[in-house]
Backbone as ProteinMPNN parsed JSONL, in Angstrom:
{"seq_chain_A": "NLQIFYRRAYFKKLSQMSADEKSSINLENQCNIDVKLDLKKLKKEKKKQLFIEKSNNSKKKFEKKEKSEISKFQKLEYTATITSGDKKDTTCALPDKYYPKFVEAAWYDWWQAEGFFTPEYNKSL", "coords_chain_A": {"N_chain_A": [[-13.874, -3.286, -36.597], [-13.499, -2.474, -39.216], [-11.43, -0.669, -38.915], [-9.306, -2.334, -38.26], [-9.133, -3.789, -40.627], [-8.449, -1.749, -42.51], [-6.064, -0.929, -41.423], [-4.451, -3.243, -41.638], [-4.407, -3.471, -44.426], [-3.054, -1.132, -45.053], [-0.507, -1.565, -43.889], [0.249, -3.78, -45.366], [0.45, -2.679, -47.901], [2.513, -0.899, -47.356], [4.611, -2.666, -46.855], [5.111, -3.634, -49.37], [6.201, -1.524, -50.705], [9.077, 0.345, -51.875], [12.097, 1.602, -50.287], [12.568, 4.263, -51.02], [10.054, 5.136, -51.868], [8.648, 4.925, -49.501], [9.869, 6.886, -47.908], [9.107, 9.165, -49.224], [6.446, 9.449, -48.755], [4.037, 10.979, -46.735], [3.399, 9.776, -43.74], [1.503, 10.309, -41.738], [-0.628, 11.637, -42.996], [-1.38, 9.706, -44.797], [-2.407, 7.573, -43.345], [-4.833, 7.871, -41.236], [-5.84, 6.341, -39.278], [-3.737, 5.168, -37.845], [-2.741, 7.422, -36.559], [-4.92, 8.096, -34.95], [-5.03, 5.827, -33.354], [-2.548, 6.021, -32.11], [-2.962, 8.363, -30.658], [-4.955, 7.47, -28.915], [-3.48, 5.576, -27.509], [-1.601, 7.254, -26.285], [-3.302, 8.739, -24.622], [-4.213, 6.713, -22.921], [-1.792, 6.004, -21.72], [-1.22, 8.382, -20.362], [-3.352, 8.397, -18.535], [-2.693, 6.113, -17.077], [-0.258, 6.95, -15.966], [-1.148, 9.083, -14.364], [-2.765, 7.661, -12.588], [-0.83, 6.027, -11.378], [0.757, 7.989, -10.162], [-1.111, 9.057, -8.337], [-1.565, 6.812, -6.749], [0.983, 6.445, -5.695], [1.241, 8.791, -4.211], [-0.787, 8.392, -2.316], [0.238, 6.147, -1.042], [2.504, 7.253, 0.131], [1.308, 9.003, 1.946], [0.001, 7.14, 3.554], [2.211, 5.752, 4.579], [3.372, 7.8, 6.068], [1.375, 8.172, 8.0], [1.476, 5.678, 9.254], [4.069, 5.748, 10.336], [3.808, 7.879, 12.138], [1.89, 6.807, 13.855], [3.305, 4.635, 14.843], [5.339, 5.947, 16.212], [3.817, 7.154, 18.221], [2.917, 4.859, 19.422], [5.273, 3.808, 20.469], [5.851, 5.685, 22.371], [3.858, 5.546, 24.32], [3.757, 4.315, 27.397], [3.308, 2.642, 30.485], [3.977, 4.429, 33.225], [3.65, 4.826, 35.926], [4.541, 4.213, 39.319], [4.63, 0.992, 40.695], [4.264, -1.398, 43.223], [5.761, -4.596, 43.344], [3.667, -7.178, 42.284], [1.248, -5.941, 42.796], [-1.879, -4.755, 41.443], [-2.173, -2.6, 38.617], [-2.833, 0.943, 38.636], [-5.775, 2.115, 37.31], [-7.09, 4.487, 37.152], [-6.071, 6.623, 35.898], [-5.765, 8.457, 32.761], [-6.642, 6.509, 29.967], [-5.374, 5.002, 26.961], [-6.859, 5.253, 23.634], [-6.623, 3.101, 21.916], [-5.322, -0.286, 21.767], [-2.331, -0.697, 23.327], [0.377, -2.588, 23.793], [2.632, -2.219, 25.545], [1.663, -0.399, 27.345], [-0.74, -1.524, 28.342], [-0.055, -4.12, 29.237], [1.751, -3.696, 31.278], [2.145, -4.336, 34.102], [1.408, -6.957, 34.334], [2.856, -9.427, 34.351], [4.339, -9.437, 36.756], [2.211, -9.439, 38.588], [1.007, -11.885, 37.961], [3.013, -13.651, 38.791], [3.04, -13.074, 41.536], [0.503, -13.966, 42.272], [0.737, -16.643, 41.887], [0.526, -18.064, 39.486], [2.365, -19.485, 38.012], [3.172, -21.643, 39.448], [3.092, -25.141, 40.08], [0.135, -27.145, 40.567], [-0.287, -29.605, 42.614], [-2.25, -31.077, 43.939], [-4.611, -31.06, 42.526], [-7.089, -32.851, 40.76], [-7.347, -34.41, 37.601]], "CA_chain_A": [[-13.393, -4.251, -37.565], [-13.016, -1.745, -40.386], [-10.127, -0.095, -38.592], [-8.314, -3.411, -38.361], [-8.991, -4.097, -42.051], [-7.691, -0.679, -43.154], [-4.696, -0.936, -40.895], [-3.739, -4.357, -42.269], [-4.188, -3.126, -45.832], [-2.026, -0.096, -45.096], [0.807, -2.16, -43.631], [0.564, -4.649, -46.5], [0.894, -1.773, -48.96], [3.822, -0.386, -46.941], [5.626, -3.712, -46.984], [5.393, -3.831, -50.785], [6.86, -0.328, -51.245], [10.527, 0.442, -51.719], [12.504, 2.555, -49.257], [12.401, 5.623, -51.545], [8.626, 5.458, -51.858], [8.233, 5.102, -48.105], [10.36, 8.158, -47.396], [8.42, 10.274, -49.884], [5.049, 9.508, -48.313], [3.782, 11.515, -45.398], [2.66, 8.675, -43.13], [0.367, 10.773, -40.95], [-1.744, 11.923, -43.894], [-1.751, 8.484, -45.495], [-3.176, 6.66, -42.5], [-5.374, 8.561, -40.065], [-6.135, 5.331, -38.266], [-2.562, 5.054, -36.982], [-2.671, 8.616, -35.726], [-5.962, 7.976, -33.934], [-4.623, 4.79, -32.406], [-1.455, 6.57, -31.31], [-3.556, 9.29, -29.693], [-5.608, 6.667, -27.887], [-2.428, 4.994, -26.672], [-1.051, 8.323, -25.459], [-4.276, 9.048, -23.573], [-4.179, 5.617, -21.949], [-0.543, 6.113, -20.958], [-1.368, 9.499, -19.43], [-4.231, 7.949, -17.451], [-1.921, 5.194, -16.237], [0.706, 7.731, -15.199], [-1.885, 9.787, -13.316], [-3.166, 6.667, -11.596], [0.372, 5.629, -10.641], [1.137, 9.108, -9.301], [-2.061, 9.128, -7.232], [-1.34, 5.692, -5.838], [2.237, 6.708, -4.986], [0.968, 9.82, -3.211], [-1.56, 7.805, -1.221], [1.148, 5.273, -0.299], [3.348, 8.107, 0.962], [0.484, 9.467, 3.058], [-0.225, 5.989, 4.42], [3.462, 5.492, 5.289], [3.538, 8.851, 7.065], [0.461, 7.878, 9.093], [2.002, 4.522, 9.985], [5.227, 6.172, 11.11], [3.362, 8.685, 13.269], [1.242, 5.908, 14.807], [4.352, 3.844, 15.482], [6.018, 6.786, 17.19], [2.913, 7.266, 19.363], [2.906, 3.538, 20.04], [6.5, 3.635, 21.234], [5.879, 6.639, 23.472], [2.889, 5.2, 25.352], [4.158, 3.286, 28.35], [2.778, 2.868, 31.826], [5.142, 4.887, 33.984], [3.353, 4.965, 37.358], [5.281, 3.238, 40.126], [3.797, -0.065, 41.268], [5.038, -2.404, 43.942], [5.691, -5.888, 42.672], [2.531, -8.008, 42.649], [0.008, -5.165, 42.884], [-2.501, -4.395, 40.172], [-1.863, -1.211, 38.274], [-3.883, 1.928, 38.838], [-6.418, 2.437, 36.031], [-7.859, 5.723, 37.267], [-5.469, 7.626, 35.015], [-6.303, 8.449, 31.393], [-6.238, 5.329, 29.207], [-5.335, 5.265, 25.515], [-8.034, 4.826, 22.869], [-6.33, 1.823, 21.267], [-4.553, -1.253, 22.549], [-0.88, -0.566, 23.259], [0.853, -3.643, 24.684], [3.532, -1.745, 26.602], [0.858, 0.296, 28.343], [-1.746, -2.408, 28.937], [0.543, -5.282, 29.882], [2.897, -3.218, 32.045], [2.362, -4.989, 35.396], [0.758, -8.261, 34.342], [3.742, -10.544, 34.674], [4.618, -9.391, 38.197], [0.994, -9.825, 39.291], [0.843, -13.325, 37.753], [3.967, -14.335, 39.669], [2.601, -12.902, 42.922], [-0.708, -14.771, 42.467], [1.121, -18.042, 41.824], [0.083, -18.69, 38.24], [3.414, -20.314, 37.421], [3.515, -22.754, 40.344], [2.253, -26.31, 39.78], [-0.894, -27.518, 41.541], [-0.151, -31.059, 42.713], [-3.416, -31.714, 44.551], [-5.776, -31.023, 41.642], [-7.279, -34.057, 39.953], [-7.743, -34.105, 36.231]], "C_chain_A": [[-12.853, -3.56, -38.809], [-11.643, -1.149, -40.132], [-9.035, -1.14, -38.723], [-8.056, -3.745, -39.819], [-8.138, -3.04, -42.744], [-6.242, -0.661, -42.683], [-3.876, -2.055, -41.527], [-3.422, -4.051, -43.723], [-3.08, -2.093, -45.967], [-0.638, -0.697, -44.89], [1.218, -3.125, -44.735], [1.1, -3.818, -47.655], [2.28, -1.231, -48.63], [4.913, -1.43, -47.136], [6.002, -3.955, -48.44], [6.144, -2.659, -51.394], [8.362, -0.399, -51.038], [10.837, 1.513, -50.679], [12.322, 3.989, -49.73], [10.941, 6.05, -51.514], [8.135, 5.711, -50.437], [8.661, 6.459, -47.56], [9.634, 9.336, -48.013], [6.986, 10.444, -49.399], [4.981, 10.107, -46.911], [2.857, 10.525, -44.69], [1.444, 9.139, -42.337], [-0.848, 11.054, -41.828], [-2.25, 10.656, -44.559], [-2.66, 7.602, -44.641], [-3.618, 7.375, -41.232], [-5.66, 7.589, -38.931], [-4.969, 5.195, -37.301], [-2.459, 6.238, -36.037], [-3.711, 8.536, -34.611], [-5.581, 6.94, -32.88], [-3.487, 5.273, -31.519], [-1.986, 7.543, -30.267], [-4.254, 8.534, -28.565], [-4.58, 6.064, -26.937], [-1.831, 6.043, -25.75], [-2.004, 8.684, -24.318], [-4.282, 7.969, -22.493], [-2.928, 5.696, -21.084], [-0.625, 7.25, -19.951], [-2.252, 9.109, -18.247], [-3.49, 7.015, -16.504], [-0.939, 5.953, -15.365], [0.019, 8.485, -14.065], [-2.304, 8.835, -12.201], [-1.979, 6.254, -10.737], [0.803, 6.735, -9.691], [0.2, 9.213, -8.097], [-1.824, 8.012, -6.23], [-0.046, 5.886, -5.053], [2.028, 7.752, -3.902], [0.194, 9.24, -2.031], [-0.695, 6.864, -0.392], [2.029, 6.098, 0.623], [2.571, 8.602, 2.175], [0.261, 8.348, 4.061], [1.031, 5.683, 5.227], [3.687, 6.537, 6.366], [2.633, 8.593, 8.265], [0.977, 6.723, 9.929], [3.161, 4.935, 10.872], [4.796, 6.982, 12.323], [2.669, 7.808, 14.314], [2.27, 5.061, 15.541], [5.07, 4.679, 16.528], [5.133, 6.998, 18.42], [2.903, 5.966, 20.154], [4.127, 3.354, 20.925], [6.53, 4.555, 22.45], [4.947, 6.24, 24.615], [3.371, 4.019, 26.184], [3.569, 3.651, 29.703], [3.95, 3.197, 32.734], [4.88, 5.045, 35.477], [4.074, 3.867, 38.135], [4.306, 2.274, 40.803], [4.716, -0.993, 42.049], [4.798, -3.75, 43.285], [4.518, -6.706, 43.19], [1.228, -7.261, 42.799], [-0.563, -4.937, 41.486], [-2.208, -2.931, 39.88], [-3.09, -0.329, 38.45], [-4.467, 2.316, 37.481], [-7.27, 3.696, 36.112], [-7.278, 6.827, 36.393], [-6.093, 7.514, 33.617], [-5.741, 7.254, 30.626], [-6.222, 5.655, 27.715], [-6.581, 4.719, 24.816], [-7.842, 3.448, 22.263], [-5.53, 0.932, 22.206], [-3.068, -1.048, 22.292], [-0.287, -1.546, 24.26], [1.737, -3.144, 25.822], [2.758, -1.04, 27.709], [-0.049, -0.678, 29.086], [-1.104, -3.517, 29.761], [1.703, -4.929, 30.808], [3.148, -4.028, 33.312], [1.782, -6.394, 35.451], [1.66, -9.369, 34.86], [4.048, -10.585, 36.17], [3.404, -9.844, 39.003], [0.761, -11.324, 39.155], [1.78, -14.119, 38.671], [3.513, -14.255, 41.122], [1.367, -13.761, 43.228], [-0.42, -16.265, 42.374], [0.648, -18.763, 40.572], [1.115, -19.651, 37.66], [3.853, -21.46, 38.329], [2.59, -23.929, 40.05], [1.267, -26.587, 40.912], [-0.933, -29.039, 41.601], [-1.429, -31.748, 43.188], [-4.641, -31.747, 43.642], [-5.873, -32.302, 40.849], [-7.755, -33.642, 38.564], [-9.016, -34.751, 35.96]], "O_chain_A": [[-11.864, -4.005, -39.39], [-10.793, -1.125, -41.022], [-7.956, -0.855, -39.243], [-6.911, -3.959, -40.218], [-7.211, -3.377, -43.481], [-5.322, -0.408, -43.46], [-2.727, -1.837, -41.91], [-2.323, -4.328, -44.204], [-2.263, -2.167, -46.884], [0.297, -0.379, -45.625], [2.408, -3.276, -45.013], [2.073, -4.195, -48.308], [3.13, -1.115, -49.514], [6.026, -1.094, -47.542], [7.102, -4.434, -48.719], [6.678, -2.783, -52.497], [8.856, -1.101, -50.155], [9.946, 2.243, -50.244], [11.959, 4.854, -48.933], [10.629, 7.19, -51.172], [7.312, 6.595, -50.2], [7.907, 7.107, -46.835], [9.548, 10.399, -47.398], [6.381, 11.493, -49.619], [5.774, 9.773, -46.031], [1.669, 10.447, -45.004], [0.446, 8.422, -42.275], [-1.975, 10.741, -41.445], [-3.44, 10.549, -44.855], [-3.574, 6.96, -45.158], [-2.86, 7.469, -40.267], [-5.714, 7.979, -37.765], [-5.165, 5.115, -36.088], [-2.131, 6.082, -34.861], [-3.42, 8.867, -33.462], [-5.781, 7.144, -31.683], [-3.455, 4.978, -30.324], [-1.523, 7.552, -29.127], [-4.155, 8.916, -27.399], [-4.777, 6.04, -25.723], [-1.581, 5.773, -24.575], [-1.571, 8.906, -23.187], [-4.347, 8.271, -21.301], [-2.986, 5.486, -19.872], [-0.16, 7.114, -18.82], [-1.951, 9.441, -17.101], [-3.635, 7.107, -15.285], [-0.791, 5.658, -14.179], [0.527, 8.53, -12.945], [-2.207, 9.164, -11.019], [-2.097, 6.142, -9.517], [1.172, 6.465, -8.548], [0.651, 9.431, -6.973], [-1.874, 8.227, -5.019], [0.021, 5.532, -3.875], [2.568, 7.627, -2.803], [0.485, 9.559, -0.878], [-0.863, 6.781, 0.825], [2.28, 5.705, 1.763], [3.092, 8.625, 3.29], [0.322, 8.568, 5.271], [0.944, 5.387, 6.419], [4.144, 6.209, 7.461], [3.051, 8.766, 9.41], [0.931, 6.767, 11.158], [3.236, 4.525, 12.031], [5.341, 6.807, 13.413], [2.83, 8.027, 15.515], [2.119, 4.797, 16.734], [5.378, 4.185, 17.613], [5.637, 7.021, 19.543], [2.884, 5.967, 21.385], [4.021, 2.799, 22.018], [7.167, 4.234, 23.453], [5.222, 6.566, 25.77], [3.387, 2.877, 25.725], [3.362, 4.824, 30.014], [4.81, 2.354, 32.984], [5.802, 5.368, 36.226], [4.198, 2.736, 37.665], [3.307, 2.681, 41.396], [5.808, -1.332, 41.593], [3.726, -3.994, 42.73], [4.385, -6.908, 44.397], [0.179, -7.893, 42.92], [0.161, -4.928, 40.491], [-2.021, -2.128, 40.794], [-4.227, -0.797, 38.416], [-3.745, 2.791, 36.604], [-8.088, 3.944, 35.226], [-7.924, 7.851, 36.172], [-6.854, 6.587, 33.338], [-4.535, 7.011, 30.627], [-6.988, 6.506, 27.262], [-7.266, 3.839, 25.337], [-8.808, 2.702, 22.113], [-5.12, 1.346, 23.29], [-2.602, -1.207, 21.163], [-0.435, -1.352, 25.466], [1.599, -3.607, 26.954], [3.153, -1.08, 28.874], [-0.117, -0.658, 30.315], [-1.563, -3.818, 30.863], [2.548, -5.778, 31.091], [4.298, -4.382, 33.571], [1.677, -6.965, 36.537], [1.257, -10.156, 35.716], [4.018, -11.654, 36.78], [3.552, -10.556, 39.996], [0.362, -11.976, 40.121], [1.385, -15.13, 39.251], [3.588, -15.241, 41.856], [1.219, -14.234, 44.355], [-1.268, -17.074, 42.751], [0.397, -19.967, 40.614], [0.76, -20.544, 36.891], [4.806, -22.172, 38.01], [1.405, -23.719, 39.794], [1.545, -26.293, 42.074], [-1.538, -29.686, 40.746], [-1.652, -32.911, 42.852], [-5.623, -32.411, 43.971], [-4.874, -32.794, 40.324], [-8.469, -32.654, 38.397], [-9.547, -34.631, 34.856]]}, "name": "protein", "num_of_chains": 1, "seq": "NLQIFYRRAYFKKLSQMSADEKSSINLENQCNIDVKLDLKKLKKEKKKQLFIEKSNNSKKKFEKKEKSEISKFQKLEYTATITSGDKKDTTCALPDKYYPKFVEAAWYDWWQAEGFFTPEYNKSL"}
C-alpha cells in the first residue's frame, strides 16, 4: 500500500512540474519504486518468454512424435495373401496398437462370404 501511495504522490508531483523541471530531474534516482516495479515487470516478462519457449519446444517434440506415429500407421498393412472369404492368418507378428488397415484387412470379404449383408426373411421379430 505504501508503494502505491508513494507512486501516486510521485506522479502527482510530476504532473505539476513544467517540462524544463522534468528534464532536469534524474527520474531513476527520484523514484526507486518505479525502478523496482520495472525490474519486477522485466523478470515477469522473462519468465513468460521462457515458459513460451518451453511450451513451443514441447509442441514441436509432440508434433514430431505424431508425424512419426502417423508414418508408422500408414506403413502397417496386412499384406499376406488371403482368398476371398477366408479369415486372415494371425500367427504372424501383430502390432502393439490398433491399426485399422492392419486389423480390418479381410473383414469385409469375410462378412460377405458369411452372408451378413443378405436379408433373413424367415426370422420373426
